[in-house]
Each structure stands twice: as C-alpha cells, then as structure tokens.
CSV table of C-alpha atoms in Angstrom, one decimal:
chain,number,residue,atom,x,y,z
A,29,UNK,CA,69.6,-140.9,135.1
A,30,UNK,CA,70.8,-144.6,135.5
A,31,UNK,CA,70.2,-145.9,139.0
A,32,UNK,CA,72.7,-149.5,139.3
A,33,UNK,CA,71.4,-151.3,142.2
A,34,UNK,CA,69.4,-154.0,144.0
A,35,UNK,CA,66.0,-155.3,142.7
A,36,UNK,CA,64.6,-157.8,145.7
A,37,UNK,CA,61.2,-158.7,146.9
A,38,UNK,CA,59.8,-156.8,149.9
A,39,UNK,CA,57.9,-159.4,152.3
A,40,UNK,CA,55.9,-157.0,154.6
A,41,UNK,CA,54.7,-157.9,157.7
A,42,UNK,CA,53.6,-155.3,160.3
A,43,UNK,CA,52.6,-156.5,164.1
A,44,UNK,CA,52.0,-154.5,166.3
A,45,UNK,CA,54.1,-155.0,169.8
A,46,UNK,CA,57.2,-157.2,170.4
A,47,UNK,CA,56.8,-160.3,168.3
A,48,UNK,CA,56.1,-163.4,170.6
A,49,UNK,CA,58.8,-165.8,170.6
A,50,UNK,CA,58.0,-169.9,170.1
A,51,UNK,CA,54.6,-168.4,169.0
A,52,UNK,CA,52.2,-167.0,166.6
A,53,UNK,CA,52.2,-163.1,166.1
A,54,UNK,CA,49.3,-161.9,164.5
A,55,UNK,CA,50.7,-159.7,161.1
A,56,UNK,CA,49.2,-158.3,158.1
A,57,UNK,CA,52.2,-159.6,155.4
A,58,UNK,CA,52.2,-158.7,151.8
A,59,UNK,CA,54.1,-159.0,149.3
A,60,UNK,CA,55.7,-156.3,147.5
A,61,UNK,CA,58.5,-155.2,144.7
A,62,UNK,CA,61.3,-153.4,146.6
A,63,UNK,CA,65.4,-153.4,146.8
A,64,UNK,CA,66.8,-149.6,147.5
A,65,UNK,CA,68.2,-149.5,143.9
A,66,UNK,CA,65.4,-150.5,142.5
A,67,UNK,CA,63.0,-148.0,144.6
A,68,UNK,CA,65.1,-145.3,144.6
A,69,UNK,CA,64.8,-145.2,140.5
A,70,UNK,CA,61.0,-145.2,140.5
A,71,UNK,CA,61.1,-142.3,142.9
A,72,UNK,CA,62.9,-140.2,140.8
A,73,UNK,CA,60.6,-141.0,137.8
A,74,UNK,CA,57.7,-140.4,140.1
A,75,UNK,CA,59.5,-136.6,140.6
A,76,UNK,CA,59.6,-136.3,137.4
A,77,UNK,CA,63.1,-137.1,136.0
A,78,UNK,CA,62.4,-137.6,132.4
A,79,UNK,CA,64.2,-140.6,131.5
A,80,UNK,CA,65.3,-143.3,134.3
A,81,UNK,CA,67.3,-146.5,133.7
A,82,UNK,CA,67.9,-149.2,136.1
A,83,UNK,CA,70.5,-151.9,135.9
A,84,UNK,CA,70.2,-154.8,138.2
A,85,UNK,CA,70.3,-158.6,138.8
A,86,UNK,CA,67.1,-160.7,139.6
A,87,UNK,CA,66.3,-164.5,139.1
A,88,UNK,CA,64.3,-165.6,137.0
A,89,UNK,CA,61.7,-166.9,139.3
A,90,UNK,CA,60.0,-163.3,139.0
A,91,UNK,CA,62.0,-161.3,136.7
A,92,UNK,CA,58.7,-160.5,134.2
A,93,UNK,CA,57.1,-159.3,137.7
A,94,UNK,CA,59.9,-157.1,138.6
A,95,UNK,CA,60.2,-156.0,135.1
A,96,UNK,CA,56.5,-155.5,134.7
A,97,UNK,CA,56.7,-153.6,137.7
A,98,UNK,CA,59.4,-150.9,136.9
A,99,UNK,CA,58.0,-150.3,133.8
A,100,UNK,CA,54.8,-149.3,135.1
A,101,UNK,CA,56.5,-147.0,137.0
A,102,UNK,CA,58.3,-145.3,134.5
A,103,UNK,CA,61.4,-146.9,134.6
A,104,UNK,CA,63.6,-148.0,132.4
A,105,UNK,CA,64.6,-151.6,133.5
A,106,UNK,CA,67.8,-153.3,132.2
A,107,UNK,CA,67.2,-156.5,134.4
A,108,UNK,CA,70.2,-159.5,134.1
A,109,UNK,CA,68.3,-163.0,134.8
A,110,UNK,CA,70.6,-164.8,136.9
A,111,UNK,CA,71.0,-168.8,136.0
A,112,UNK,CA,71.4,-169.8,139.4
A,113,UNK,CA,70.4,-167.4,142.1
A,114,UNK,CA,66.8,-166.7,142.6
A,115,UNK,CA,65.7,-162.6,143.3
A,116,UNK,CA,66.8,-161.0,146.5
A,117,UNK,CA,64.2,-161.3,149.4
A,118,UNK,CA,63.8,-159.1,152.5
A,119,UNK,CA,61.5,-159.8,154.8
A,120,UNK,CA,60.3,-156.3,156.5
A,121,UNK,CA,58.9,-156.9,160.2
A,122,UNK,CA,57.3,-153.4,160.8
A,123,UNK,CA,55.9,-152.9,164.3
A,124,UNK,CA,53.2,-150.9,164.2
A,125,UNK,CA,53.5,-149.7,167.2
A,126,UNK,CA,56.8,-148.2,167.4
A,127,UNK,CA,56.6,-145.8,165.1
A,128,UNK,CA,56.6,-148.3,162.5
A,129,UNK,CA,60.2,-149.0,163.0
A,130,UNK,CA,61.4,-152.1,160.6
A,131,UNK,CA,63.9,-154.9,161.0
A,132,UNK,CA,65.1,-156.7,157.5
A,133,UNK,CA,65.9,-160.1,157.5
A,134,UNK,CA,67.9,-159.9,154.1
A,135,UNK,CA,68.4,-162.9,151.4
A,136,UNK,CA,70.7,-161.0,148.6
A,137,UNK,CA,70.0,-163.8,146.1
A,138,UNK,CA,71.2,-162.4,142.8
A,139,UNK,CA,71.2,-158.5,143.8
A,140,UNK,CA,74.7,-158.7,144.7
A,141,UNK,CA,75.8,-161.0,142.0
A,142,UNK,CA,75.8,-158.2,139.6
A,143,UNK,CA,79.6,-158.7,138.0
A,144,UNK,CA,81.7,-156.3,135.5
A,145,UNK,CA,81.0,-158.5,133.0
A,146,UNK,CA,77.3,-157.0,133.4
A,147,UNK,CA,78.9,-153.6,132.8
A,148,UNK,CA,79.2,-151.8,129.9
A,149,UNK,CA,79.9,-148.1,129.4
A,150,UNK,CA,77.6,-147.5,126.2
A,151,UNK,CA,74.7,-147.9,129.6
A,152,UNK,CA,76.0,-144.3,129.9
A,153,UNK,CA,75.0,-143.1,126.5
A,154,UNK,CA,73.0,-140.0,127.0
A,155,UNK,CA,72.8,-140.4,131.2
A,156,UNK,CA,73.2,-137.0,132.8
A,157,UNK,CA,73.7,-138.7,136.3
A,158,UNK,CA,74.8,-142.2,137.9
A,159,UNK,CA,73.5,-143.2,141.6
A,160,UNK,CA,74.9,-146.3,142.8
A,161,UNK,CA,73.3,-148.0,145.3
A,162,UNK,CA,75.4,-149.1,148.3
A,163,UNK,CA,74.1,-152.3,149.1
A,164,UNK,CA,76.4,-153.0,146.0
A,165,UNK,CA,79.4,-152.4,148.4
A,166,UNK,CA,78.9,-155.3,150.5
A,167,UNK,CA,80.1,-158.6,147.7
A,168,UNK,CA,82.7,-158.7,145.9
A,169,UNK,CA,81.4,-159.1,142.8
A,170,UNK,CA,79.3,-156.2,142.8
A,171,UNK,CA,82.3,-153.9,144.7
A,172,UNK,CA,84.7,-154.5,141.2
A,173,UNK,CA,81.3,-153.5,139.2
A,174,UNK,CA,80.9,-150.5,141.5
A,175,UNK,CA,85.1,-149.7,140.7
A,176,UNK,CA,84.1,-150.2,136.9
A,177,UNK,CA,80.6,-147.5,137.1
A,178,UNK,CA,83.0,-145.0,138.2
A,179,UNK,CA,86.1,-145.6,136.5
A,180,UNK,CA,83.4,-145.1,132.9
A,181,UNK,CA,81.5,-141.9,134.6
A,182,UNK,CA,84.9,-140.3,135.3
A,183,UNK,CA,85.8,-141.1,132.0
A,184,UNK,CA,82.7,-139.4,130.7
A,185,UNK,CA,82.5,-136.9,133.0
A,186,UNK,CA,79.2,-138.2,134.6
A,187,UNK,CA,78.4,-137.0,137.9
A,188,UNK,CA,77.9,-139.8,140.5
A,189,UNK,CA,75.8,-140.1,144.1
A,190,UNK,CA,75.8,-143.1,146.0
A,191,UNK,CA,73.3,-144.0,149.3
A,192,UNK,CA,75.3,-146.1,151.9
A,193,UNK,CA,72.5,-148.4,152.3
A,194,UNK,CA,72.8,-150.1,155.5
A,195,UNK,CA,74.4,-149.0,158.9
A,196,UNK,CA,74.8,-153.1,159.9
A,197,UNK,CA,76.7,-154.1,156.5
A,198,UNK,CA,78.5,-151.2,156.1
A,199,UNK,CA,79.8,-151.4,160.2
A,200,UNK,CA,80.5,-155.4,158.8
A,201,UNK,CA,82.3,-153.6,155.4
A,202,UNK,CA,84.9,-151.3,157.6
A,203,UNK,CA,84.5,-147.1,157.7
A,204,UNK,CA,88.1,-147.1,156.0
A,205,UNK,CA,87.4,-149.6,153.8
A,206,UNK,CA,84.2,-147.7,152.6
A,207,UNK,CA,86.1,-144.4,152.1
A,208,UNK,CA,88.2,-145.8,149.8
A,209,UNK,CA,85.7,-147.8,147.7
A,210,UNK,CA,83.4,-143.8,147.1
A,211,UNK,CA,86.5,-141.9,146.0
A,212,UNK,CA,85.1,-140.0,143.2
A,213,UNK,CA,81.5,-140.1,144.3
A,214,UNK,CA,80.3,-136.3,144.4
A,215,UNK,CA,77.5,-136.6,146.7
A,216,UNK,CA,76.8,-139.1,149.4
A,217,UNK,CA,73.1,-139.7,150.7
A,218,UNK,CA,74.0,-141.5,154.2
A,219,UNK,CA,71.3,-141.9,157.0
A,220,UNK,CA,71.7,-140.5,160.9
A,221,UNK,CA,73.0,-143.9,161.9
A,222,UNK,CA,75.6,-144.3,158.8
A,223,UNK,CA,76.9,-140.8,158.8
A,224,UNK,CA,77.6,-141.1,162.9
A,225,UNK,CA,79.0,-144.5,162.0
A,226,UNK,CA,81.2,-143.2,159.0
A,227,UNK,CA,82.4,-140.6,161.3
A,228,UNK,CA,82.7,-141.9,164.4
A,229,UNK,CA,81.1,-138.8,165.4
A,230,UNK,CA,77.8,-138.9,168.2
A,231,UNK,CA,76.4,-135.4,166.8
A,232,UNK,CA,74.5,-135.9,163.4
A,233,UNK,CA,75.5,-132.1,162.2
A,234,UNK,CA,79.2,-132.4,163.1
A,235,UNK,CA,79.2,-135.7,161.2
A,236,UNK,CA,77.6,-134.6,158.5
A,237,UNK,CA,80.2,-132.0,158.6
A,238,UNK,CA,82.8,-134.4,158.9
A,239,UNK,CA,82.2,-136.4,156.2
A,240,UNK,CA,81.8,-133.5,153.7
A,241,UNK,CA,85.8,-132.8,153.7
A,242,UNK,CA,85.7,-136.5,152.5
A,243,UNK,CA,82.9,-136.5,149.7
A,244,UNK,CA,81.7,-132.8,148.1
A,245,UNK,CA,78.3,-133.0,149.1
A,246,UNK,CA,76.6,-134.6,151.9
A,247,UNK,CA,72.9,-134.9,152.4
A,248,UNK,CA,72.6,-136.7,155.5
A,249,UNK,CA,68.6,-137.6,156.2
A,250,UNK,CA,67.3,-137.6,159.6
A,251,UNK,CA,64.3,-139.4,159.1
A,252,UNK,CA,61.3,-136.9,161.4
A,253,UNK,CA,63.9,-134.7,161.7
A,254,UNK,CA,64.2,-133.8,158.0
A,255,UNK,CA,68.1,-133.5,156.5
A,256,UNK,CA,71.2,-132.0,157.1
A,257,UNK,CA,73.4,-130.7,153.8
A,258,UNK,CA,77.0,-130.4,154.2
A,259,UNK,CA,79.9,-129.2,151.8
A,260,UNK,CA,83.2,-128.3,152.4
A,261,UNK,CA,83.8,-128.7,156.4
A,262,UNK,CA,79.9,-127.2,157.6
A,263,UNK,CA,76.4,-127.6,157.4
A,264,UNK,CA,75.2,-125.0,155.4
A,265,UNK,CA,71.0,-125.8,155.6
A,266,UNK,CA,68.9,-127.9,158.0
A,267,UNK,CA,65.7,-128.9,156.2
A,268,UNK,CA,62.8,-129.7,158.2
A,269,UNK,CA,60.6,-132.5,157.6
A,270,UNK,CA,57.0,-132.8,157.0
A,271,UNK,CA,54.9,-134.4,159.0
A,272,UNK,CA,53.5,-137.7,158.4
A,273,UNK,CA,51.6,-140.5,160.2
A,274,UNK,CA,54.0,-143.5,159.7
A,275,UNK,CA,52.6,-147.0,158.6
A,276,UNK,CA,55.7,-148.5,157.0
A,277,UNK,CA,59.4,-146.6,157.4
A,278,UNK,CA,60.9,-149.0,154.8
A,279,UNK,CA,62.0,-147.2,151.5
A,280,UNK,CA,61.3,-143.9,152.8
A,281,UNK,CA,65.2,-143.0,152.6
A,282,UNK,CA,64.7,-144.5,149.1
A,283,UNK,CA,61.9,-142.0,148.6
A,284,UNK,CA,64.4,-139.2,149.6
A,285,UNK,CA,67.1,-139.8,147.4
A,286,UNK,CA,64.8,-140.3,144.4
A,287,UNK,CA,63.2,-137.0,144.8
A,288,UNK,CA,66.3,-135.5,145.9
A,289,UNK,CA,68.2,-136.4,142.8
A,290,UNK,CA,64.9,-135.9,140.5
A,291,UNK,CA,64.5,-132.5,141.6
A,292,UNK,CA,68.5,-131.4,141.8
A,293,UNK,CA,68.8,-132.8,138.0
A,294,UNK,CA,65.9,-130.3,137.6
A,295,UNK,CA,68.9,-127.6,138.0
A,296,UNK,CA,67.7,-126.9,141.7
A,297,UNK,CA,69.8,-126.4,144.7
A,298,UNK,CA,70.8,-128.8,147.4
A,299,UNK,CA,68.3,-127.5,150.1
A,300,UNK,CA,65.4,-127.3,147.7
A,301,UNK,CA,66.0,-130.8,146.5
A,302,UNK,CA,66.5,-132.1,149.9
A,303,UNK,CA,63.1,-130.1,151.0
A,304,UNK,CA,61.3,-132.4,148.1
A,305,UNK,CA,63.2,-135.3,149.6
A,306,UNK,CA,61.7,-135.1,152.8
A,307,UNK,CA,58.0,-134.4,151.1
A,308,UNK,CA,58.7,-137.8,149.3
A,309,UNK,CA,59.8,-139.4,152.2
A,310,UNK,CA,56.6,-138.3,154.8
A,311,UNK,CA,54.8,-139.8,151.6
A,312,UNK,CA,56.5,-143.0,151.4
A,313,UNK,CA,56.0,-143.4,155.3
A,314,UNK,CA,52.1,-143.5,155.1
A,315,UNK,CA,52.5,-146.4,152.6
A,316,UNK,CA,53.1,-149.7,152.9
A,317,UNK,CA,56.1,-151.1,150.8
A,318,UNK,CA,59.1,-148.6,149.3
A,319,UNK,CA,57.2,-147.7,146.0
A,320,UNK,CA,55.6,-144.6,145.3
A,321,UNK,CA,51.8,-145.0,144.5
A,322,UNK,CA,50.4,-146.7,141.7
A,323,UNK,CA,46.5,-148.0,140.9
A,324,UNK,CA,47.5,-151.0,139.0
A,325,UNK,CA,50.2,-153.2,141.5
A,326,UNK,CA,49.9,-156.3,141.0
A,327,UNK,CA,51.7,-159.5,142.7
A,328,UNK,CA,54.0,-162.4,141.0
C-alpha cells in the first residue's frame, strides 16, 4: 500500500472544562508525531499490511524525528525536506471532559506543499492500493499532485481510497468542487459530519446512501456509533462500535481507515474490515496522540 499524505506534529494538550479566556488553563501538553496521512499508514502496518509506503512533505526542522518515527512503526517513509517551510503543526486542545472532544488549530507548513514534481509513477511499482489523504485537497499544489496519483493508478490499474479529512476545509473547498476532484476514487472514508456535509443530507444512513451513487463504496464512520457501508444507492451493513473509555479522539478516524484498508487488502469484506476499523478506532481513543502503540516513542 502507498499512503500520499500529511506528516505534521501533534501538540496535545487536554484540559478539562471550557478553556479560561485572558488566563491560564491548567493542560497536560505533549508532543507527538501525527498528520492523518501519516497516521493512517502506521495503522495499516500496525494491522498487519505487509509492506506500507508513505510519501509526504516535512521541513527539515524534524524530518530525522518523523522519519525515525515511521520507521519504527513499520512504515516505509519517502519524506521530501522542504527548503523553506518548516513541518506542519496542529495543536490538539482535547477537553477531557467532554468526551475528549478535540479542536485543531492547524499550521500546514510543508504538508500541503507537496507538488507533482514530487510525483513519480515508478512510487507505484509493486503497490496493490493508493489512499490519498484529503487534507491534500485543500492547496493547490497538492490538488494537481492528487490529479497526477490518480491519473498514474488509473493508468496502472491501482485501486484508490481517499479520507475527506476535515468537515471545516472541505465546507471552505466547496461539495461540488470536491466531487469533481475524487472522480475515480473507489472508496471514500468520510466522517458523520463530512458525509452530511457532502450530501446536504441531515440523516447519516441516507447520506451515506447518497454519496455511494457518486463513489463505489462508502464507509462512512460514526465515531461511538460504529460505521455505515454503502454501495450502489443503500446501506447494506451497519457495524457497531466497541466500546472504549475515550482520552484523546484525535487520529481515531485515522485508526479506522488504517485498519479498514489493512484488513480489506487482506481479501476481506467491507463489513469485516469496517468491524476491525472500529476495534482500531476504540483503541486509538484510549490513547493519547493518533499513533498506534509503541514502547520506544521518543520526542524531536
């Protein structure tokens, strides 16, 4: 599998209650390796996938961190060093007390500098599946790099998925305008909020519905109320989730589409793959950051 996508670094800082404007809020902040690209690929070799390659753009302020990182993970990391942009940061305020909800405050930084000239189709050689994260939707560089992926994957016959990303840029991006961009995309990994959004549609099922005349398969997640998997017109399986005390939400829809995509490249059906997507996903929930778990994480 090659995963193209962001590669940022997760500030996490959970309080607990509304944050105290003017003021101090008492947090517990770390720092962690994150970006949805970048998470979703060391989920999927966490599931097992046997070989999993990640193209992305970082600066050079931590690239050997980030690189250091994925490969401990068991990810193949193809990582360009920007000359002038530093890494991506998003700053993660997770209130505890809220079902650790999360707000990002997003820096891009060189994430969404990745260009076509930092495309080439030979990063296909021997990939079975391309996933395309959709934060790469929202610059224009990156947009004419997601055009290229796709023209070279229909060209080879590689089967694509892409994960919307974000309900606030993609509202920014335009539902038409994103329609467009995915033609040729064969499965679509959207959230509650980005497949009502997409749709226009209040109903999570009938959007999901909805939005799999447009794409072949939809797996829409629902966060505690597991995933919806649409094809053709209808929902045809509702997959519960498992239960999990939350600590951090972020990356757990990262977490899903890893071991969604692990497990269906495993020559397993939608449902069942979407079923190990929701067991990654209650995992990913009682962790801090958006990686899965490792003993040897170390900082910058």
């Amino acid at each position: 599998m090659l995963v193209v996508g962001d590669v940022v670094t997760d500030v996490v800082a959970r309080h607990r209650g509304p944050l105290a404007a003017g003021t101090d809020t008492a947090a517990a902040i770390r720092l962690v390796p994150g970006g949805a690209g970048a998470n979703v690929a060391c989920w999927a070799a966490h599931h097992g996938c046997p070989e999993v390659r990640l193209l992305g753009r970082v600066g050079a302020d931590t690239a050997t961190w980030h690189e250091r990182e994925l490969v401990a993970s068991g990810v193949r990391p193809r990582l360009v060093v920007d000359p002038d942009a530093p890494t991506g940061t998003v700053v993660c305020l997770v209130d505890a007390a809220a079902a650790a909800e999360r707000t990002f405050l997003t820096d891009s930084g060189a994430s969404l500098r990745l260009a076509p000239g930092d495309w080439s189709e030979a990063l296909l050689d021997g990939v079975a599946w391309l996933h395309l994260s959709g934060y790469l939707l929202f610059s224009e560089p990156s947009r004419a790099l997601v055009s290229a992926a796709l023209a070279s994957a229909r060209a080879r016959g590689v089967p694509v998925s892409l994960d919307p990303a974000s309900a606030g840029f993609l509202a920014a991006l335009g539902v038409d305008r994103f329609l467009t961009l995915v033609e040729g995309v064969h499965v679509l990994l959207p959230s509650r909020d980005e497949t009502c959004l997409l749709t226009g549609l209040p109903d999570p099922a009938d959007a999901a519905a909805k939005l799999s005349r447009h794409v072949p398969l939809v797996v829409a997640k629902q966060g505690s109320d597991g995933a919806l998997v649409a094809r053709s017109g209808a929902v045809c399986a509702r997959v519960p989730a498992v239960p999990a005390a939350p600590r951090d939400t972020t990356g757990a829809g990262d977490a899903f589409t890893g071991a969604f995509l692990a497990t269906l490249l495993a020559s397993a059906d939608p449902e069942a793959a979407a079923a190990e997507g929701c067991r990654a996903g209650a995992t990913a929930v009682g962790r801090v950051g958006g990686r899965p778990p490792r003993s040897d994480s170390r900082g910058p």
